[in-house]
Amino acid sequence: MSSHSIDRAIEGALAGALEVWSVEGSVSRERDGFALRVAAGMKIRVVRAAPSGWMLFRGTRLLGEAAGLPGLLRQLREELAPHAARGRLIVGSPLP
Amino acid sequence: MTPIPVSVITGFLGSGKTTLLSRLLRDPALERTAVIINEFGAVGLDHLLVESSDEQILMLEGGCVCCTVRGDLVRTAGELLSRRAAGAVTPFERIVVETTGLADPAPILHALMTDRDVAEALRLESVIATVDAAAGAATLDAHPQSVKQAALADRIVITKTDLADPAANGLAERLQALNPGAPKLTALHGAVDARRLFDGRARYDPAIYEAPAHHHAGINTFCLRRDKPLHAVTLSLFLQVLAEHCGARLLRLKGLVDVVESPGRPAVIHGVQHVFHPPAWLEAWPDDERSTRMVVISQGLDAGWMQDLLEVLDDEVKACSIS
């Protein structure tokens, strides 16, 4: 996938997550990552880390780091929607 | 010991579950069937309407199986198995659970899929939902629980077809759009071919992935497609993300997945909310199409979002495998 289309997919994944958590806000691309703007003017920046992964900032304060999208979404939910339902994958019995 | 198949019959109040069950139990093919009936209310009646020997029927009273007596269901199933092992009951080869009309089937399925003791001895075979041909459309409009029952089903039985034509009144089309993967059968006074109801192979039929997008009454159905194979880790991460963030909004996901590490042998995945069966691996593709297909039935989840998740996760996994 080209970097342009993967950026578009990341933007879509973040915007969709806001919707799933019922958080009103928007996502935009920035030079080094993405910005999430939510209610009351709060802005969280998601910045690419080297060589891989993500860093989350509110202003200049580092909120956390994530190795990939699952960890990034988990941290964003804790920041933006701490009351949103959180589940856990359970693998049950085999298919008949 | 070979696990005993368990089927769950669900459906809204008055939709014909008990009539269907009663008729099924008269079918020689289901002679060796034990029944667990969940009745809601102070005086249970449904079990009196089911024609079968008493020893084969166990009652769950005092609450709805999905909320208050889930533990009882597991315990009752365990009791049945103990009696069978001791030779105290006819050695049944199948269990059918009839829920109350108000039950949400999901917690029942979770109990059957995940309770350690039960899951070793029993295997969830199918979920059958009854929908009344005459009142079904109005019930779907008025009672979200009935939509969920139909959405979670592996088979839908449209009952009371002597009172209304489900093709003419739009019910058949609506059920097809809501749950395209579930074969639709009709039953007049409960008469239906038992073999078609309990045929587990239907889960592997590729036709279930031919799902046009549909949205009605807060439930949307869509099919995700992907031409490029997914890494096995991507599939696992994708399901984890859905389970973690979507909660009960993901009603059902069924998929046929092209996995990088298993060329020519696709994985079949089935899940109810956050609980999934382990992937089953097919020996070969079941049709000419060699691509990933996942049918999702949800409460308002977005197909584009899920597609983006898949792309990003697979890109990350690919980057890790290269570096």
Coordinates of C-alpha atoms in Angstrom, one line a residue:
Chain A
M1 CA 0.0 0.0 0.0
S2 CA 1.3 3.5 -0.8
S3 CA 2.1 5.8 2.1
H4 CA -0.7 8.1 0.9
S5 CA -3.4 5.4 1.1
I6 CA -2.1 4.0 4.4
D7 CA -2.3 7.5 5.8
R8 CA -5.9 7.8 4.6
A9 CA -6.6 4.4 6.2
I10 CA -5.1 5.5 9.5
E11 CA -7.1 8.7 9.4
G12 CA -10.3 6.6 8.8
A13 CA -9.4 4.2 11.6
L14 CA -9.0 7.0 14.1
A15 CA -12.1 8.9 13.0
G16 CA -14.1 5.6 13.1
A17 CA -12.8 4.9 16.6
L18 CA -14.1 8.3 17.8
E19 CA -17.5 7.4 16.4
V20 CA -17.5 4.0 18.1
W21 CA -16.7 5.6 21.4
S22 CA -19.4 8.2 20.8
V23 CA -16.8 11.0 21.0
E24 CA -17.6 14.1 18.9
G25 CA -14.5 15.3 17.1
S26 CA -12.4 15.2 14.0
V27 CA -9.1 13.8 12.7
S28 CA -6.7 15.6 10.4
R29 CA -3.3 14.8 9.0
E30 CA -0.2 16.6 10.1
R31 CA 3.3 16.7 8.9
D32 CA 4.5 14.0 11.3
G33 CA 1.3 12.2 12.1
F34 CA -2.4 13.0 12.9
A35 CA -4.3 15.4 15.2
L36 CA -7.5 14.5 17.0
R37 CA -9.6 17.5 18.0
V38 CA -12.5 16.8 20.4
A39 CA -14.9 18.7 22.6
A40 CA -13.7 21.8 24.5
G41 CA -10.9 22.4 22.2
M42 CA -8.8 19.4 23.4
K43 CA -6.2 18.3 20.8
I44 CA -4.2 15.1 20.9
R45 CA -1.4 14.7 18.5
V46 CA -0.5 11.2 17.3
V47 CA 3.1 11.4 16.1
R48 CA 5.1 8.7 14.3
A49 CA 7.9 7.2 16.4
A50 CA 11.1 6.0 14.9
P51 CA 11.7 3.3 13.7
S52 CA 8.0 2.3 14.2
G53 CA 5.0 2.9 16.5
W54 CA 3.3 6.0 17.8
M55 CA 3.6 8.7 20.4
L56 CA 0.7 10.6 21.9
F57 CA 0.9 14.2 23.0
R58 CA -1.4 16.7 24.6
G59 CA 0.3 20.0 24.0
T60 CA 4.0 19.2 24.7
R61 CA 3.1 16.5 27.3
L62 CA 3.8 12.9 26.2
L63 CA 0.8 10.9 27.1
G64 CA 2.2 7.6 26.0
E65 CA 3.7 5.4 23.3
A66 CA 2.2 2.5 21.4
A67 CA 3.9 -0.1 19.2
G68 CA 0.9 -0.3 16.8
L69 CA -2.7 0.6 16.1
P70 CA -4.2 -1.7 18.8
G71 CA -2.2 0.0 21.6
L72 CA -2.7 3.4 20.0
L73 CA -6.5 3.0 20.0
R74 CA -6.4 1.7 23.6
Q75 CA -4.6 4.8 24.8
L76 CA -6.8 7.1 22.9
R77 CA -9.9 5.6 24.4
E78 CA -8.5 5.9 27.9
E79 CA -7.8 9.6 27.2
L80 CA -10.9 10.5 25.3
A81 CA -13.6 8.0 26.3
P82 CA -12.6 6.4 29.7
H83 CA -16.2 5.3 30.2
A84 CA -16.6 3.6 26.8
A85 CA -17.3 -0.1 27.1
R86 CA -14.2 -2.2 26.8
G87 CA -14.3 -5.9 25.9
R88 CA -11.8 -8.7 25.6
L89 CA -11.6 -11.3 22.8
I90 CA -12.6 -14.7 24.1
V91 CA -11.9 -17.8 22.1
G92 CA -14.5 -20.5 22.8
S93 CA -15.1 -24.1 21.7
P94 CA -14.3 -25.2 18.1
L95 CA -16.8 -24.9 15.3
P96 CA -18.9 -28.0 14.8
Chain B
M1 CA -15.9 -38.4 24.1
T2 CA -17.5 -36.8 21.1
P3 CA -19.1 -33.5 22.1
I4 CA -22.9 -33.5 22.0
P5 CA -24.4 -31.0 19.6
V6 CA -26.5 -28.3 21.2
S7 CA -29.0 -26.2 19.3
V8 CA -30.7 -23.1 20.6
I9 CA -34.2 -22.2 19.5
T10 CA -35.0 -18.5 20.0
G11 CA -37.7 -16.2 18.7
F12 CA -40.0 -13.5 20.0
L13 CA -43.1 -14.2 22.2
G14 CA -45.7 -16.1 20.2
S15 CA -43.5 -16.7 17.2
G16 CA -44.0 -20.5 17.3
K17 CA -40.9 -21.8 19.2
T18 CA -42.8 -24.4 21.2
T19 CA -44.9 -25.5 18.3
L20 CA -41.7 -26.0 16.3
L21 CA -40.0 -27.9 19.1
S22 CA -43.0 -30.1 19.7
R23 CA -43.2 -31.0 16.1
L24 CA -39.4 -31.6 15.8
L25 CA -39.4 -34.0 18.7
R26 CA -41.9 -36.2 16.9
D27 CA -39.4 -36.5 14.0
P28 CA -37.7 -39.9 14.2
A29 CA -34.4 -38.2 13.3
L30 CA -34.5 -36.3 16.6
E31 CA -35.6 -39.3 18.7
R32 CA -32.7 -39.1 21.0
T33 CA -33.0 -35.4 22.0
A34 CA -32.9 -33.9 25.4
V35 CA -34.7 -30.6 25.8
I36 CA -34.0 -27.7 28.2
I37 CA -36.9 -25.2 28.3
N38 CA -36.5 -21.8 29.8
E39 CA -39.8 -20.4 31.1
F40 CA -40.4 -16.9 32.2
G41 CA -43.0 -16.3 34.9
A42 CA -44.4 -17.9 38.0
V43 CA -46.2 -20.7 36.2
G44 CA -44.4 -22.5 33.5
L45 CA -46.6 -23.8 30.7
D46 CA -44.4 -24.3 27.7
H47 CA -43.1 -27.6 28.8
L48 CA -46.7 -28.9 29.0
L49 CA -47.1 -28.1 25.3
V50 CA -44.1 -30.0 24.2
E51 CA -45.0 -33.6 23.5
S52 CA -42.1 -35.7 24.7
S53 CA -41.2 -38.0 27.6
D54 CA -40.8 -36.1 30.8
E55 CA -37.3 -37.5 31.5
Q56 CA -36.0 -35.8 28.4
I57 CA -37.2 -32.3 29.4
L58 CA -35.6 -30.1 32.0
M59 CA -37.0 -26.8 33.0
L60 CA -35.3 -23.6 33.9
E61 CA -37.7 -21.5 35.8
G62 CA -37.7 -18.2 37.6
G63 CA -36.1 -16.0 35.1
C64 CA -34.9 -15.4 31.6
V65 CA -32.0 -17.6 30.7
C66 CA -30.0 -14.7 29.2
C67 CA -30.0 -12.6 32.4
T68 CA -30.6 -14.5 35.6
V69 CA -30.3 -18.2 35.0
R70 CA -27.3 -18.4 32.7
G71 CA -25.5 -20.3 35.5
D72 CA -28.5 -22.6 35.8
L73 CA -28.3 -23.4 32.1
V74 CA -24.7 -24.5 32.5
R75 CA -25.6 -26.4 35.6
T76 CA -28.7 -28.1 34.0
A77 CA -26.7 -29.1 31.0
G78 CA -24.1 -30.6 33.4
E79 CA -26.9 -32.5 35.2
L80 CA -28.2 -33.9 32.0
L81 CA -24.8 -35.1 31.1
S82 CA -24.3 -36.8 34.5
R83 CA -27.7 -38.5 34.2
R84 CA -26.7 -39.7 30.7
A85 CA -23.4 -41.0 32.0
A86 CA -25.2 -42.8 34.8
G87 CA -27.7 -44.4 32.5
A88 CA -30.5 -42.6 34.3
V89 CA -31.9 -41.2 31.0
T90 CA -32.2 -42.3 27.5
P91 CA -28.7 -41.8 26.0
F92 CA -29.6 -38.6 24.1
E93 CA -27.4 -37.6 21.1
R94 CA -28.5 -33.9 21.0
I95 CA -29.7 -31.1 23.2
V96 CA -32.1 -28.4 22.2
V97 CA -32.5 -25.3 24.4
E98 CA -35.7 -23.3 24.0
T99 CA -35.3 -19.8 25.3
T100 CA -37.9 -17.4 26.5
G101 CA -39.3 -15.0 23.9
L102 CA -37.6 -12.1 25.6
A103 CA -34.2 -13.7 25.8
D104 CA -31.1 -12.2 24.2
P105 CA -29.4 -15.2 22.7
A106 CA -25.9 -13.9 22.9
P107 CA -25.1 -14.6 26.6
I108 CA -26.6 -18.1 26.1
L109 CA -24.3 -18.7 23.2
H110 CA -21.3 -17.3 25.1
A111 CA -22.1 -19.7 28.0
L112 CA -22.2 -22.7 25.7
M113 CA -19.1 -21.6 23.8
T114 CA -16.9 -20.7 26.7
D115 CA -17.9 -22.5 30.0
R116 CA -15.0 -24.8 30.5
D117 CA -16.9 -27.8 31.7
V118 CA -19.7 -27.5 29.3
A119 CA -17.6 -26.6 26.3
E120 CA -15.7 -29.9 26.6
A121 CA -18.8 -32.0 26.6
L122 CA -21.1 -30.0 24.4
R123 CA -20.7 -28.3 21.0
L124 CA -22.9 -25.4 19.9
E125 CA -24.3 -26.6 16.7
S126 CA -26.8 -24.0 15.6
V127 CA -29.1 -21.1 16.6
I128 CA -32.6 -21.3 15.2
A129 CA -34.8 -18.2 15.3
T130 CA -38.6 -18.4 14.7
V131 CA -40.3 -15.4 13.1
D132 CA -44.1 -15.2 12.7
A133 CA -45.1 -14.6 9.1
A134 CA -48.0 -12.5 10.0
A135 CA -46.8 -10.4 13.0
G136 CA -43.0 -10.7 12.3
A137 CA -42.5 -7.4 10.6
A138 CA -44.4 -5.4 13.3
T139 CA -42.4 -7.3 16.0
L140 CA -39.1 -6.5 14.3
D141 CA -40.2 -2.8 14.2
A142 CA -41.3 -2.7 17.9
H143 CA -38.9 -5.0 19.7
P144 CA -35.1 -4.7 19.1
Q145 CA -34.7 -8.0 20.9
S146 CA -36.5 -9.8 18.1
V147 CA -34.1 -8.2 15.6
K148 CA -31.2 -9.4 17.6
Q149 CA -32.7 -12.9 17.7
A150 CA -33.0 -13.0 14.0
A151 CA -29.6 -11.4 13.4
L152 CA -27.8 -14.0 15.5
A153 CA -29.5 -17.0 14.0
D154 CA -27.8 -19.7 11.8
R155 CA -31.3 -20.6 10.5
I156 CA -34.5 -18.6 10.4
V157 CA -37.8 -20.5 10.5
I158 CA -40.7 -18.4 9.3
T159 CA -43.8 -19.7 11.0
K160 CA -47.6 -19.4 10.5
T161 CA -47.3 -19.2 6.8
D162 CA -51.0 -20.1 6.6
L163 CA -51.8 -16.6 8.0
A164 CA -49.6 -14.5 5.7
D165 CA -47.2 -14.9 2.8
P166 CA -43.7 -13.7 3.9
A167 CA -42.7 -13.1 0.3
A168 CA -45.7 -10.9 -0.4
N169 CA -45.6 -8.9 2.8
G170 CA -41.8 -8.2 2.5
L171 CA -40.8 -10.1 5.6
A172 CA -38.7 -12.7 3.7
E173 CA -36.8 -9.9 1.9
R174 CA -36.2 -8.1 5.2
L175 CA -34.9 -11.1 6.9
Q176 CA -32.7 -11.9 4.0
A177 CA -31.2 -8.4 4.2
L178 CA -30.8 -8.6 8.0
N179 CA -29.1 -11.9 8.1
P180 CA -28.1 -13.0 4.6
G181 CA -26.1 -16.0 5.9
A182 CA -29.0 -17.8 7.5
P183 CA -31.0 -20.1 5.4
K184 CA -34.7 -19.2 5.6
L185 CA -37.1 -22.1 6.0
T186 CA -40.9 -22.0 6.4
A187 CA -43.0 -24.0 8.8
L188 CA -46.7 -24.6 8.9
H189 CA -47.8 -25.7 12.3
G190 CA -44.2 -26.4 13.1
A191 CA -43.6 -28.8 10.2
V192 CA -40.1 -28.4 8.9
D193 CA -37.4 -30.7 7.6
A194 CA -35.3 -31.4 10.7
R195 CA -32.2 -32.3 8.6
R196 CA -32.1 -28.8 7.1
L197 CA -32.4 -27.3 10.5
F198 CA -29.5 -29.1 12.1
D199 CA -27.1 -29.4 9.2
G200 CA -23.9 -27.9 10.5
R201 CA -22.3 -27.8 7.0
A202 CA -24.3 -24.7 6.2
R203 CA -21.8 -22.7 8.2
Y204 CA -19.2 -23.4 5.5
D205 CA -21.4 -22.5 2.5
P206 CA -19.8 -19.6 0.6
A207 CA -23.2 -18.3 -0.4
I208 CA -23.5 -16.8 3.1
Y209 CA -21.0 -14.1 2.1
E210 CA -23.2 -12.7 -0.7
A211 CA -24.5 -9.9 1.4
P212 CA -25.6 -6.6 0.0
A213 CA -25.2 -3.7 2.5
H214 CA -28.4 -3.2 4.5
H215 CA -29.5 -0.9 7.3
H216 CA -32.7 -1.1 9.1
A217 CA -33.9 -0.3 12.7
G218 CA -30.4 0.3 14.0
I219 CA -29.0 -2.9 12.6
N220 CA -26.7 -2.9 9.7
T221 CA -25.3 -5.8 7.6
F222 CA -22.4 -5.6 5.2
C223 CA -19.7 -7.7 3.7
L224 CA -16.0 -6.8 3.9
R225 CA -14.0 -8.0 1.0
R226 CA -10.2 -8.0 0.4
D227 CA -8.3 -9.4 -2.5
K228 CA -4.9 -9.6 -0.9
P229 CA -4.3 -12.3 1.7
L230 CA -4.1 -11.2 5.4
H231 CA -1.3 -12.2 7.7
A232 CA -2.6 -14.6 10.5
V233 CA -1.5 -12.0 13.1
T234 CA -3.5 -9.4 11.4
L235 CA -6.6 -11.5 11.7
S236 CA -6.0 -12.0 15.4
L237 CA -5.3 -8.3 16.0
F238 CA -8.4 -7.3 14.0
L239 CA -10.6 -9.5 16.1
Q240 CA -9.0 -8.2 19.3
V241 CA -9.6 -4.6 18.3
L242 CA -13.2 -5.3 17.4
A243 CA -13.8 -7.2 20.7
E244 CA -12.1 -4.5 22.7
H245 CA -13.9 -1.5 21.3
C246 CA -17.2 -2.6 19.8
G247 CA -18.6 -4.6 22.7
A248 CA -22.2 -5.7 22.1
R249 CA -22.5 -3.6 19.0
L250 CA -20.8 -6.3 17.0
L251 CA -23.6 -8.8 16.8
R252 CA -22.2 -11.4 14.5
L253 CA -19.2 -11.8 12.3
K254 CA -18.8 -14.8 9.9
G255 CA -15.8 -14.9 7.5
L256 CA -13.9 -16.8 5.0
V257 CA -10.3 -15.5 5.2
D258 CA -7.4 -15.8 2.8
V259 CA -4.4 -16.1 5.1
V260 CA -0.8 -15.5 3.9
E261 CA 0.6 -18.4 6.0
S262 CA -2.0 -20.9 4.7
P263 CA -2.1 -20.6 0.9
G264 CA -5.1 -22.4 -0.6
R265 CA -6.6 -23.3 2.8
P266 CA -8.8 -20.5 3.9
A267 CA -9.9 -19.9 7.5
V268 CA -13.5 -19.9 8.6
I269 CA -14.2 -17.6 11.4
H270 CA -17.5 -17.2 13.4
G271 CA -18.1 -14.9 16.3
V272 CA -20.9 -13.7 18.5
Q273 CA -20.1 -10.2 19.9
H274 CA -16.6 -10.7 21.5
V275 CA -16.6 -14.5 21.6
F276 CA -15.2 -16.3 18.7
H277 CA -14.8 -20.0 17.8
P278 CA -11.2 -20.8 16.9
P279 CA -10.7 -20.5 13.2
A280 CA -11.6 -23.7 11.2
W281 CA -9.2 -24.4 8.3
L282 CA -10.7 -25.6 5.1
E283 CA -8.9 -28.1 2.8
A284 CA -9.6 -25.9 -0.2
W285 CA -11.6 -22.9 -1.3
P286 CA -15.3 -23.8 -1.4
D287 CA -15.9 -21.8 -4.6
D288 CA -14.0 -20.0 -7.5
E289 CA -13.5 -16.8 -5.6
R290 CA -10.1 -16.6 -3.8
S291 CA -10.5 -13.7 -1.6
T292 CA -11.4 -12.7 2.0
R293 CA -15.1 -12.2 2.7
M294 CA -16.5 -11.3 6.1
V295 CA -20.2 -10.7 6.8
V296 CA -20.8 -8.4 9.7
I297 CA -24.1 -7.8 11.4
S298 CA -23.9 -4.9 13.8
Q299 CA -25.6 -2.1 15.7
G300 CA -24.3 0.8 13.7
L301 CA -20.7 -0.1 13.1
D302 CA -19.2 1.3 9.9
A303 CA -17.9 -0.9 7.1
G304 CA -15.3 1.7 6.0
W305 CA -13.9 1.8 9.5
M306 CA -13.4 -1.9 9.6
Q307 CA -11.9 -1.9 6.2
D308 CA -9.4 0.8 7.3
L309 CA -8.6 -1.2 10.5
L310 CA -7.7 -4.3 8.3
E311 CA -5.5 -2.2 6.0
V312 CA -3.6 -0.5 8.8
L313 CA -3.1 -3.6 10.9
D314 CA -1.9 -5.7 8.0
D315 CA 0.5 -2.9 6.9
E316 CA 1.9 -2.8 10.4
V317 CA 2.3 -6.6 10.6
K318 CA 3.9 -6.6 7.2
A319 CA 6.4 -4.0 8.2
C320 CA 7.3 -6.0 11.3
S321 CA 7.7 -9.2 9.4
I322 CA 10.1 -7.5 6.9
S323 CA 12.2 -5.7 9.5

